[in-house]
Amino acid sequence: MKLQAIFRITAVASALVLAGCGGDIQITPTVNDNSTNNSGNTSTVTNPAPVTPPAAVNPCAEHSGVQGAYDGRDCEYNLEFASRNVEIVEDVTFAELPDGGVHVFDGALLIGRDCDTSTGCSINQDGPEVTVEPGATLAFTSGEAIVRVARGAKLTAIGTFAKPISFTSANAFTRFDVVGNGPRFADWGGIIVNGQGITNQCTDAQRTANTCNRASEGIVSHFGGNNNADDSGSMRYVKIWYAGSGPRAGGDGDDLNSLTLNAVGSGSSYEFIHVHQGYDDGIEFFGGAANLKHIVVTDTQDDSIDIDSGWQGNAQFLFIKHGTVDIDGTDVFMGNGGFEADGESNSGAAYSQAPASRPTIANVTVITTDGLSTRDNAKSIAMKFDDNFQGQLYNFVLVKEDVATNDSRCVSFTSDGEKGVAEGDLDFFNSVMACVAENEFASAALFANGETRQQWFDNAGSNERIGGNATVFNADGFSTNMLSPDITISANDLSTLDTSFFDTVNFVGALSNSDTSSEWYRWVQTAVAAAEQD
């Protein structure tokens, strides 16, 4: 398909063209004398001139005079519309297409102009906004194709429960799947949102001088600033499937995640998101203060939620499940950390305005496996703490199935990860660990504050460790069974937290014991079913 020029020739313009041909052109209408009025007199009726059917409307998005090509079902955007060399600088809307139509991209969708302020450019604080409407599907044909949001621009993708928005692989549709292998991780690059929030990858002096320009991982663009209330747009009822990539030119850590939130501020929120089968992390934060609520991450190869560089946001209702996917007839394991929680990239006097990561997170379920990730043979662990991570963690349920061939741990620490415990800034409350052997808690080693690992997690009886054979879930396999004889603690109702964000609850884990009808329950139910079939 080729891009279509946008033009219309009106009837008036056509007539002018005819008049300009020379001579007089007269059109005499046909008159039929075939009707009778109430007085018995005849009257004349002029037959209407023939009407030309209107041309089919092209529903594809457009910018800068370039529009996607419409084949009657799908919209295709070639490299003239969107690529690594084209930055969209005006508002664009992607609508739901009829008959299951898809917006298909051959290249990267770059929203707004990237700017490294140290080179003399200025961030456009009123940059373009790309809006994705309920029910729209955006699909990508290349591992290099990303969605990148520059500082000052916005990506607003607000679906509904009945009409979620999808960002996915073009191979999920047989009409685009040239090879015929179907969709899989790393089919496209994922979404990168660059904000102007605080990251401790920049110094205080750089923020003051407006020269905080941290380069993003994977495909370079720039983020960072001094406004943790920055707004880069929001996403709600969105599926992000088959995205990401492995280590690139920069080596380990230089990856593309399914959703990367680079110093995105609290003006943005991410709710009812399902990330599935990403090659690297599901959602990764690099500082900022964006908030998460009602999030599902299934079968992502690396970490499901990766926190780094001073994230200060809130999160509630997160469901994470590691599992297997079928690759060419073989089931392979997916998942390293449910959480990889890093506090700081830098510390010291030069970074005093950018504290270590210290989010408040509540109502989380992490289900791990005993398998080794197909990505790098890494072990599936619920929580990994590093680099002075700090945080207040409420109503968690951490599960390691009742085998221990490769690793029995639910929680692991690096030596730097122990700093948050030693300083009293990393704690679980009203949480359950259901892990087969808890090797890390058999150690007599002490944290710097004198606590053993058992004492730290148990938190004076606030939490409990109930082993890998305990009954944790209801028959659905994912909602918490609060009537289980193995769960003896009560939930924290969260009434002491920020009530403008946190919902009051009476259950631990991501889902209630008694709720089977809410959108959240059905969102998880649908996500788990999809993952099990993939």
JSON list of N, CA, C and O in Angstrom, two decimals, residues 339-392:
[
{"chain": "A", "resi": 339, "resn": "PHE", "atom": "N", "xyz": [9.98, -8.40, 40.98]},
{"chain": "A", "resi": 339, "resn": "PHE", "atom": "CA", "xyz": [10.48, -7.04, 41.12]},
{"chain": "A", "resi": 339, "resn": "PHE", "atom": "C", "xyz": [11.99, -7.08, 41.12]},
{"chain": "A", "resi": 339, "resn": "PHE", "atom": "O", "xyz": [12.59, -7.91, 41.82]},
{"chain": "A", "resi": 340, "resn": "GLU", "atom": "N", "xyz": [12.63, -6.20, 40.36]},
{"chain": "A", "resi": 340, "resn": "GLU", "atom": "CA", "xyz": [14.02, -5.85, 40.60]},
{"chain": "A", "resi": 340, "resn": "GLU", "atom": "C", "xyz": [14.00, -4.42, 41.11]},
{"chain": "A", "resi": 340, "resn": "GLU", "atom": "O", "xyz": [13.66, -3.49, 40.36]},
{"chain": "A", "resi": 341, "resn": "ALA", "atom": "N", "xyz": [14.32, -4.25, 42.37]},
{"chain": "A", "resi": 341, "resn": "ALA", "atom": "CA", "xyz": [14.13, -2.97, 43.04]},
{"chain": "A", "resi": 341, "resn": "ALA", "atom": "C", "xyz": [15.48, -2.35, 43.37]},
{"chain": "A", "resi": 341, "resn": "ALA", "atom": "O", "xyz": [16.16, -2.80, 44.30]},
{"chain": "A", "resi": 342, "resn": "ASP", "atom": "N", "xyz": [15.86, -1.34, 42.61]},
{"chain": "A", "resi": 342, "resn": "ASP", "atom": "CA", "xyz": [17.12, -0.62, 42.80]},
{"chain": "A", "resi": 342, "resn": "ASP", "atom": "C", "xyz": [16.82, 0.78, 43.30]},
{"chain": "A", "resi": 342, "resn": "ASP", "atom": "O", "xyz": [15.93, 1.46, 42.76]},
{"chain": "A", "resi": 343, "resn": "GLY", "atom": "N", "xyz": [17.61, 1.20, 44.26]},
{"chain": "A", "resi": 343, "resn": "GLY", "atom": "CA", "xyz": [17.33, 2.50, 44.87]},
{"chain": "A", "resi": 343, "resn": "GLY", "atom": "C", "xyz": [17.93, 3.68, 44.16]},
{"chain": "A", "resi": 343, "resn": "GLY", "atom": "O", "xyz": [17.27, 4.70, 43.94]},
{"chain": "A", "resi": 344, "resn": "GLU", "atom": "N", "xyz": [19.21, 3.58, 43.81]},
{"chain": "A", "resi": 344, "resn": "GLU", "atom": "CA", "xyz": [19.88, 4.77, 43.29]},
{"chain": "A", "resi": 344, "resn": "GLU", "atom": "C", "xyz": [20.96, 4.38, 42.30]},
{"chain": "A", "resi": 344, "resn": "GLU", "atom": "O", "xyz": [21.63, 3.35, 42.43]},
{"chain": "A", "resi": 345, "resn": "SER", "atom": "N", "xyz": [21.11, 5.21, 41.29]},
{"chain": "A", "resi": 345, "resn": "SER", "atom": "CA", "xyz": [22.21, 5.06, 40.35]},
{"chain": "A", "resi": 345, "resn": "SER", "atom": "C", "xyz": [23.44, 5.78, 40.87]},
{"chain": "A", "resi": 345, "resn": "SER", "atom": "O", "xyz": [24.58, 5.39, 40.57]},
{"chain": "A", "resi": 346, "resn": "ASN", "atom": "N", "xyz": [23.22, 6.87, 41.62]},
{"chain": "A", "resi": 346, "resn": "ASN", "atom": "CA", "xyz": [24.31, 7.65, 42.21]},
{"chain": "A", "resi": 346, "resn": "ASN", "atom": "C", "xyz": [23.87, 8.13, 43.58]},
{"chain": "A", "resi": 346, "resn": "ASN", "atom": "O", "xyz": [22.67, 8.25, 43.87]},
{"chain": "A", "resi": 347, "resn": "SER", "atom": "N", "xyz": [24.83, 8.45, 44.41]},
{"chain": "A", "resi": 347, "resn": "SER", "atom": "CA", "xyz": [24.53, 8.98, 45.74]},
{"chain": "A", "resi": 347, "resn": "SER", "atom": "C", "xyz": [25.62, 9.95, 46.14]},
{"chain": "A", "resi": 347, "resn": "SER", "atom": "O", "xyz": [26.66, 10.05, 45.48]},
{"chain": "A", "resi": 348, "resn": "GLY", "atom": "N", "xyz": [25.39, 10.64, 47.23]},
{"chain": "A", "resi": 348, "resn": "GLY", "atom": "CA", "xyz": [26.38, 11.59, 47.72]},
{"chain": "A", "resi": 348, "resn": "GLY", "atom": "C", "xyz": [25.88, 13.02, 47.65]},
{"chain": "A", "resi": 348, "resn": "GLY", "atom": "O", "xyz": [24.74, 13.29, 47.21]},
{"chain": "A", "resi": 349, "resn": "ALA", "atom": "N", "xyz": [26.72, 13.94, 48.05]},
{"chain": "A", "resi": 349, "resn": "ALA", "atom": "CA", "xyz": [26.33, 15.34, 48.16]},
{"chain": "A", "resi": 349, "resn": "ALA", "atom": "C", "xyz": [25.86, 15.93, 46.84]},
{"chain": "A", "resi": 349, "resn": "ALA", "atom": "O", "xyz": [24.97, 16.78, 46.79]},
{"chain": "A", "resi": 350, "resn": "ALA", "atom": "N", "xyz": [26.43, 15.48, 45.74]},
{"chain": "A", "resi": 350, "resn": "ALA", "atom": "CA", "xyz": [26.07, 16.04, 44.43]},
{"chain": "A", "resi": 350, "resn": "ALA", "atom": "C", "xyz": [24.67, 15.62, 43.99]},
{"chain": "A", "resi": 350, "resn": "ALA", "atom": "O", "xyz": [24.12, 16.19, 43.04]},
{"chain": "A", "resi": 351, "resn": "TYR", "atom": "N", "xyz": [24.06, 14.64, 44.71]},
{"chain": "A", "resi": 351, "resn": "TYR", "atom": "CA", "xyz": [22.76, 14.11, 44.32]},
{"chain": "A", "resi": 351, "resn": "TYR", "atom": "C", "xyz": [21.74, 14.25, 45.46]},
{"chain": "A", "resi": 351, "resn": "TYR", "atom": "O", "xyz": [20.76, 13.52, 45.52]},
{"chain": "A", "resi": 352, "resn": "SER", "atom": "N", "xyz": [21.92, 15.20, 46.33]},
{"chain": "A", "resi": 352, "resn": "SER", "atom": "CA", "xyz": [21.10, 15.30, 47.54]},
{"chain": "A", "resi": 352, "resn": "SER", "atom": "C", "xyz": [19.64, 15.59, 47.25]},
{"chain": "A", "resi": 352, "resn": "SER", "atom": "O", "xyz": [18.76, 15.25, 48.05]},
{"chain": "A", "resi": 353, "resn": "GLN", "atom": "N", "xyz": [19.34, 16.21, 46.11]},
{"chain": "A", "resi": 353, "resn": "GLN", "atom": "CA", "xyz": [17.96, 16.52, 45.77]},
{"chain": "A", "resi": 353, "resn": "GLN", "atom": "C", "xyz": [17.24, 15.35, 45.10]},
{"chain": "A", "resi": 353, "resn": "GLN", "atom": "O", "xyz": [16.05, 15.46, 44.78]},
{"chain": "A", "resi": 354, "resn": "ALA", "atom": "N", "xyz": [17.95, 14.27, 44.90]},
{"chain": "A", "resi": 354, "resn": "ALA", "atom": "CA", "xyz": [17.37, 13.10, 44.22]},
{"chain": "A", "resi": 354, "resn": "ALA", "atom": "C", "xyz": [17.54, 11.88, 45.11]},
{"chain": "A", "resi": 354, "resn": "ALA", "atom": "O", "xyz": [18.53, 11.15, 44.99]},
{"chain": "A", "resi": 355, "resn": "PRO", "atom": "N", "xyz": [16.60, 11.62, 45.99]},
{"chain": "A", "resi": 355, "resn": "PRO", "atom": "CA", "xyz": [16.73, 10.50, 46.93]},
{"chain": "A", "resi": 355, "resn": "PRO", "atom": "C", "xyz": [16.64, 9.16, 46.24]},
{"chain": "A", "resi": 355, "resn": "PRO", "atom": "O", "xyz": [16.23, 9.05, 45.07]},
{"chain": "A", "resi": 356, "resn": "ALA", "atom": "N", "xyz": [16.99, 8.11, 46.97]},
{"chain": "A", "resi": 356, "resn": "ALA", "atom": "CA", "xyz": [16.85, 6.75, 46.47]},
{"chain": "A", "resi": 356, "resn": "ALA", "atom": "C", "xyz": [15.38, 6.42, 46.26]},
{"chain": "A", "resi": 356, "resn": "ALA", "atom": "O", "xyz": [14.47, 7.05, 46.83]},
{"chain": "A", "resi": 357, "resn": "SER", "atom": "N", "xyz": [15.12, 5.41, 45.45]},
{"chain": "A", "resi": 357, "resn": "SER", "atom": "CA", "xyz": [13.74, 4.96, 45.22]},
{"chain": "A", "resi": 357, "resn": "SER", "atom": "C", "xyz": [13.07, 4.63, 46.54]},
{"chain": "A", "resi": 357, "resn": "SER", "atom": "O", "xyz": [13.60, 3.86, 47.35]},
{"chain": "A", "resi": 358, "resn": "ARG", "atom": "N", "xyz": [11.88, 5.21, 46.76]},
{"chain": "A", "resi": 358, "resn": "ARG", "atom": "CA", "xyz": [11.13, 4.93, 47.98]},
{"chain": "A", "resi": 358, "resn": "ARG", "atom": "C", "xyz": [9.63, 4.98, 47.69]},
{"chain": "A", "resi": 358, "resn": "ARG", "atom": "O", "xyz": [8.91, 5.86, 48.14]},
{"chain": "A", "resi": 359, "resn": "PRO", "atom": "N", "xyz": [9.14, 4.03, 46.90]},
{"chain": "A", "resi": 359, "resn": "PRO", "atom": "CA", "xyz": [7.70, 4.00, 46.60]},
{"chain": "A", "resi": 359, "resn": "PRO", "atom": "C", "xyz": [6.91, 3.39, 47.75]},
{"chain": "A", "resi": 359, "resn": "PRO", "atom": "O", "xyz": [7.46, 2.73, 48.64]},
{"chain": "A", "resi": 360, "resn": "THR", "atom": "N", "xyz": [5.60, 3.59, 47.70]},
{"chain": "A", "resi": 360, "resn": "THR", "atom": "CA", "xyz": [4.66, 2.87, 48.54]},
{"chain": "A", "resi": 360, "resn": "THR", "atom": "C", "xyz": [3.84, 1.97, 47.63]},
{"chain": "A", "resi": 360, "resn": "THR", "atom": "O", "xyz": [3.21, 2.43, 46.68]},
{"chain": "A", "resi": 361, "resn": "ILE", "atom": "N", "xyz": [3.88, 0.66, 47.91]},
{"chain": "A", "resi": 361, "resn": "ILE", "atom": "CA", "xyz": [3.26, -0.33, 47.03]},
{"chain": "A", "resi": 361, "resn": "ILE", "atom": "C", "xyz": [2.37, -1.24, 47.86]},
{"chain": "A", "resi": 361, "resn": "ILE", "atom": "O", "xyz": [2.80, -1.73, 48.92]},
{"chain": "A", "resi": 362, "resn": "ALA", "atom": "N", "xyz": [1.16, -1.49, 47.40]},
{"chain": "A", "resi": 362, "resn": "ALA", "atom": "CA", "xyz": [0.22, -2.29, 48.17]},
{"chain": "A", "resi": 362, "resn": "ALA", "atom": "C", "xyz": [-0.53, -3.27, 47.28]},
{"chain": "A", "resi": 362, "resn": "ALA", "atom": "O", "xyz": [-0.76, -3.00, 46.11]},
{"chain": "A", "resi": 363, "resn": "ASN", "atom": "N", "xyz": [-0.91, -4.38, 47.88]},
{"chain": "A", "resi": 363, "resn": "ASN", "atom": "CA", "xyz": [-1.75, -5.41, 47.24]},
{"chain": "A", "resi": 363, "resn": "ASN", "atom": "C", "xyz": [-1.12, -5.95, 45.96]},
{"chain": "A", "resi": 363, "resn": "ASN", "atom": "O", "xyz": [-1.52, -5.62, 44.85]},
{"chain": "A", "resi": 364, "resn": "VAL", "atom": "N", "xyz": [-0.14, -6.80, 46.19]},
{"chain": "A", "resi": 364, "resn": "VAL", "atom": "CA", "xyz": [0.65, -7.38, 45.10]},
{"chain": "A", "resi": 364, "resn": "VAL", "atom": "C", "xyz": [0.65, -8.89, 45.23]},
{"chain": "A", "resi": 364, "resn": "VAL", "atom": "O", "xyz": [0.81, -9.43, 46.33]},
{"chain": "A", "resi": 365, "resn": "THR", "atom": "N", "xyz": [0.48, -9.59, 44.12]},
{"chain": "A", "resi": 365, "resn": "THR", "atom": "CA", "xyz": [0.68, -11.04, 44.04]},
{"chain": "A", "resi": 365, "resn": "THR", "atom": "C", "xyz": [1.79, -11.31, 43.04]},
{"chain": "A", "resi": 365, "resn": "THR", "atom": "O", "xyz": [1.73, -10.81, 41.91]},
{"chain": "A", "resi": 366, "resn": "VAL", "atom": "N", "xyz": [2.79, -12.10, 43.45]},
{"chain": "A", "resi": 366, "resn": "VAL", "atom": "CA", "xyz": [3.86, -12.52, 42.56]},
{"chain": "A", "resi": 366, "resn": "VAL", "atom": "C", "xyz": [3.91, -14.05, 42.59]},
{"chain": "A", "resi": 366, "resn": "VAL", "atom": "O", "xyz": [4.15, -14.64, 43.64]},
{"chain": "A", "resi": 367, "resn": "ILE", "atom": "N", "xyz": [3.69, -14.68, 41.44]},
{"chain": "A", "resi": 367, "resn": "ILE", "atom": "CA", "xyz": [3.76, -16.14, 41.32]},
{"chain": "A", "resi": 367, "resn": "ILE", "atom": "C", "xyz": [4.98, -16.47, 40.47]},
{"chain": "A", "resi": 367, "resn": "ILE", "atom": "O", "xyz": [5.03, -16.14, 39.28]},
{"chain": "A", "resi": 368, "resn": "THR", "atom": "N", "xyz": [5.95, -17.13, 41.07]},
{"chain": "A", "resi": 368, "resn": "THR", "atom": "CA", "xyz": [7.19, -17.47, 40.36]},
{"chain": "A", "resi": 368, "resn": "THR", "atom": "C", "xyz": [7.16, -18.94, 39.93]},
{"chain": "A", "resi": 368, "resn": "THR", "atom": "O", "xyz": [6.21, -19.67, 40.20]},
{"chain": "A", "resi": 369, "resn": "THR", "atom": "N", "xyz": [8.22, -19.37, 39.27]},
{"chain": "A", "resi": 369, "resn": "THR", "atom": "CA", "xyz": [8.37, -20.77, 38.87]},
{"chain": "A", "resi": 369, "resn": "THR", "atom": "C", "xyz": [9.70, -21.28, 39.42]},
{"chain": "A", "resi": 369, "resn": "THR", "atom": "O", "xyz": [10.45, -20.56, 40.07]},
{"chain": "A", "resi": 370, "resn": "ASP", "atom": "N", "xyz": [10.00, -22.52, 39.11]},
{"chain": "A", "resi": 370, "resn": "ASP", "atom": "CA", "xyz": [11.32, -23.06, 39.42]},
{"chain": "A", "resi": 370, "resn": "ASP", "atom": "C", "xyz": [12.17, -23.16, 38.16]},
{"chain": "A", "resi": 370, "resn": "ASP", "atom": "O", "xyz": [13.20, -23.81, 38.14]},
{"chain": "A", "resi": 371, "resn": "GLY", "atom": "N", "xyz": [11.72, -22.53, 37.08]},
{"chain": "A", "resi": 371, "resn": "GLY", "atom": "CA", "xyz": [12.43, -22.62, 35.81]},
{"chain": "A", "resi": 371, "resn": "GLY", "atom": "C", "xyz": [13.48, -21.55, 35.65]},
{"chain": "A", "resi": 371, "resn": "GLY", "atom": "O", "xyz": [13.56, -20.59, 36.42]},
{"chain": "A", "resi": 372, "resn": "LEU", "atom": "N", "xyz": [14.32, -21.73, 34.62]},
{"chain": "A", "resi": 372, "resn": "LEU", "atom": "CA", "xyz": [15.35, -20.77, 34.26]},
{"chain": "A", "resi": 372, "resn": "LEU", "atom": "C", "xyz": [14.92, -20.03, 33.00]},
{"chain": "A", "resi": 372, "resn": "LEU", "atom": "O", "xyz": [14.56, -20.66, 32.01]},
{"chain": "A", "resi": 373, "resn": "SER", "atom": "N", "xyz": [14.98, -18.73, 33.04]},
{"chain": "A", "resi": 373, "resn": "SER", "atom": "CA", "xyz": [14.50, -17.92, 31.93]},
{"chain": "A", "resi": 373, "resn": "SER", "atom": "C", "xyz": [15.23, -18.25, 30.64]},
{"chain": "A", "resi": 373, "resn": "SER", "atom": "O", "xyz": [16.45, -18.39, 30.61]},
{"chain": "A", "resi": 374, "resn": "THR", "atom": "N", "xyz": [14.47, -18.37, 29.56]},
{"chain": "A", "resi": 374, "resn": "THR", "atom": "CA", "xyz": [15.06, -18.65, 28.26]},
{"chain": "A", "resi": 374, "resn": "THR", "atom": "C", "xyz": [15.97, -17.52, 27.79]},
{"chain": "A", "resi": 374, "resn": "THR", "atom": "O", "xyz": [16.83, -17.73, 26.94]},
{"chain": "A", "resi": 375, "resn": "ARG", "atom": "N", "xyz": [15.82, -16.36, 28.35]},
{"chain": "A", "resi": 375, "resn": "ARG", "atom": "CA", "xyz": [16.65, -15.21, 27.97]},
{"chain": "A", "resi": 375, "resn": "ARG", "atom": "C", "xyz": [18.10, -15.40, 28.38]},
{"chain": "A", "resi": 375, "resn": "ARG", "atom": "O", "xyz": [19.02, -15.22, 27.61]},
{"chain": "A", "resi": 376, "resn": "ASP", "atom": "N", "xyz": [18.33, -15.77, 29.66]},
{"chain": "A", "resi": 376, "resn": "ASP", "atom": "CA", "xyz": [19.69, -15.79, 30.18]},
{"chain": "A", "resi": 376, "resn": "ASP", "atom": "C", "xyz": [19.92, -16.86, 31.24]},
{"chain": "A", "resi": 376, "resn": "ASP", "atom": "O", "xyz": [20.90, -16.81, 31.99]},
{"chain": "A", "resi": 377, "resn": "ASN", "atom": "N", "xyz": [18.99, -17.83, 31.35]},
{"chain": "A", "resi": 377, "resn": "ASN", "atom": "CA", "xyz": [19.10, -18.89, 32.35]},
{"chain": "A", "resi": 377, "resn": "ASN", "atom": "C", "xyz": [19.07, -18.36, 33.78]},
{"chain": "A", "resi": 377, "resn": "ASN", "atom": "O", "xyz": [19.55, -19.01, 34.70]},
{"chain": "A", "resi": 378, "resn": "ALA", "atom": "N", "xyz": [18.51, -17.18, 33.98]},
{"chain": "A", "resi": 378, "resn": "ALA", "atom": "CA", "xyz": [18.39, -16.63, 35.33]},
{"chain": "A", "resi": 378, "resn": "ALA", "atom": "C", "xyz": [17.21, -17.26, 36.06]},
{"chain": "A", "resi": 378, "resn": "ALA", "atom": "O", "xyz": [16.25, -17.73, 35.45]},
{"chain": "A", "resi": 379, "resn": "LYS", "atom": "N", "xyz": [17.28, -17.24, 37.38]},
{"chain": "A", "resi": 379, "resn": "LYS", "atom": "CA", "xyz": [16.28, -17.90, 38.22]},
{"chain": "A", "resi": 379, "resn": "LYS", "atom": "C", "xyz": [15.07, -16.98, 38.46]},
{"chain": "A", "resi": 379, "resn": "LYS", "atom": "O", "xyz": [15.18, -15.75, 38.45]},
{"chain": "A", "resi": 380, "resn": "SER", "atom": "N", "xyz": [13.95, -17.59, 38.66]},
{"chain": "A", "resi": 380, "resn": "SER", "atom": "CA", "xyz": [12.70, -16.88, 38.90]},
{"chain": "A", "resi": 380, "resn": "SER", "atom": "C", "xyz": [12.56, -16.59, 40.39]},
{"chain": "A", "resi": 380, "resn": "SER", "atom": "O", "xyz": [12.41, -17.50, 41.20]},
{"chain": "A", "resi": 381, "resn": "ILE", "atom": "N", "xyz": [12.63, -15.31, 40.75]},
{"chain": "A", "resi": 381, "resn": "ILE", "atom": "CA", "xyz": [12.60, -14.87, 42.15]},
{"chain": "A", "resi": 381, "resn": "ILE", "atom": "C", "xyz": [11.57, -13.76, 42.28]},
{"chain": "A", "resi": 381, "resn": "ILE", "atom": "O", "xyz": [11.46, -12.89, 41.41]},
{"chain": "A", "resi": 382, "resn": "ALA", "atom": "N", "xyz": [10.82, -13.75, 43.36]},
{"chain": "A", "resi": 382, "resn": "ALA", "atom": "CA", "xyz": [9.74, -12.77, 43.51]},
{"chain": "A", "resi": 382, "resn": "ALA", "atom": "C", "xyz": [10.28, -11.35, 43.69]},
{"chain": "A", "resi": 382, "resn": "ALA", "atom": "O", "xyz": [9.79, -10.41, 43.05]},
{"chain": "A", "resi": 383, "resn": "MET", "atom": "N", "xyz": [11.27, -11.16, 44.56]},
{"chain": "A", "resi": 383, "resn": "MET", "atom": "CA", "xyz": [11.76, -9.82, 44.89]},
{"chain": "A", "resi": 383, "resn": "MET", "atom": "C", "xyz": [13.29, -9.83, 44.91]},
{"chain": "A", "resi": 383, "resn": "MET", "atom": "O", "xyz": [13.90, -10.67, 45.58]},
{"chain": "A", "resi": 384, "resn": "LYS", "atom": "N", "xyz": [13.89, -8.87, 44.20]},
{"chain": "A", "resi": 384, "resn": "LYS", "atom": "CA", "xyz": [15.34, -8.69, 44.24]},
{"chain": "A", "resi": 384, "resn": "LYS", "atom": "C", "xyz": [15.63, -7.25, 44.65]},
{"chain": "A", "resi": 384, "resn": "LYS", "atom": "O", "xyz": [15.15, -6.31, 44.00]},
{"chain": "A", "resi": 385, "resn": "PHE", "atom": "N", "xyz": [16.40, -7.08, 45.73]},
{"chain": "A", "resi": 385, "resn": "PHE", "atom": "CA", "xyz": [16.67, -5.75, 46.26]},
{"chain": "A", "resi": 385, "resn": "PHE", "atom": "C", "xyz": [18.14, -5.39, 46.05]},
{"chain": "A", "resi": 385, "resn": "PHE", "atom": "O", "xyz": [19.03, -6.19, 46.35]},
{"chain": "A", "resi": 386, "resn": "ASP", "atom": "N", "xyz": [18.37, -4.16, 45.56]},
{"chain": "A", "resi": 386, "resn": "ASP", "atom": "CA", "xyz": [19.73, -3.73, 45.24]},
{"chain": "A", "resi": 386, "resn": "ASP", "atom": "C", "xyz": [19.83, -2.22, 45.42]},
{"chain": "A", "resi": 386, "resn": "ASP", "atom": "O", "xyz": [18.83, -1.50, 45.46]},
{"chain": "A", "resi": 387, "resn": "ASP", "atom": "N", "xyz": [21.05, -1.72, 45.54]},
{"chain": "A", "resi": 387, "resn": "ASP", "atom": "CA", "xyz": [21.38, -0.29, 45.47]},
{"chain": "A", "resi": 387, "resn": "ASP", "atom": "C", "xyz": [20.54, 0.57, 46.41]},
{"chain": "A", "resi": 387, "resn": "ASP", "atom": "O", "xyz": [19.95, 1.58, 46.02]},
{"chain": "A", "resi": 388, "resn": "ASN", "atom": "N", "xyz": [20.48, 0.14, 47.68]},
{"chain": "A", "resi": 388, "resn": "ASN", "atom": "CA", "xyz": [19.83, 0.96, 48.71]},
{"chain": "A", "resi": 388, "resn": "ASN", "atom": "C", "xyz": [18.37, 1.24, 48.38]},
{"chain": "A", "resi": 388, "resn": "ASN", "atom": "O", "xyz": [17.86, 2.34, 48.60]},
{"chain": "A", "resi": 389, "resn": "PHE", "atom": "N", "xyz": [17.68, 0.23, 47.86]},
{"chain": "A", "resi": 389, "resn": "PHE", "atom": "CA", "xyz": [16.24, 0.41, 47.63]},
{"chain": "A", "resi": 389, "resn": "PHE", "atom": "C", "xyz": [15.54, 0.59, 48.96]},
{"chain": "A", "resi": 389, "resn": "PHE", "atom": "O", "xyz": [15.80, -0.11, 49.94]},
{"chain": "A", "resi": 390, "resn": "GLN", "atom": "N", "xyz": [14.61, 1.53, 48.97]},
{"chain": "A", "resi": 390, "resn": "GLN", "atom": "CA", "xyz": [13.78, 1.78, 50.14]},
{"chain": "A", "resi": 390, "resn": "GLN", "atom": "C", "xyz": [12.33, 1.73, 49.71]},
{"chain": "A", "resi": 390, "resn": "GLN", "atom": "O", "xyz": [12.00, 2.08, 48.58]},
{"chain": "A", "resi": 391, "resn": "GLY", "atom": "N", "xyz": [11.46, 1.29, 50.57]},
{"chain": "A", "resi": 391, "resn": "GLY", "atom": "CA", "xyz": [10.05, 1.24, 50.19]},
{"chain": "A", "resi": 391, "resn": "GLY", "atom": "C", "xyz": [9.21, 0.66, 51.30]},
{"chain": "A", "resi": 391, "resn": "GLY", "atom": "O", "xyz": [9.68, -0.09, 52.16]},
{"chain": "A", "resi": 392, "resn": "GLN", "atom": "N", "xyz": [7.94, 0.99, 51.27]},
{"chain": "A", "resi": 392, "resn": "GLN", "atom": "CA", "xyz": [6.97, 0.48, 52.23]},
{"chain": "A", "resi": 392, "resn": "GLN", "atom": "C", "xyz": [6.00, -0.40, 51.45]},
{"chain": "A", "resi": 392, "resn": "GLN", "atom": "O", "xyz": [5.27, 0.06, 50.57]}
]
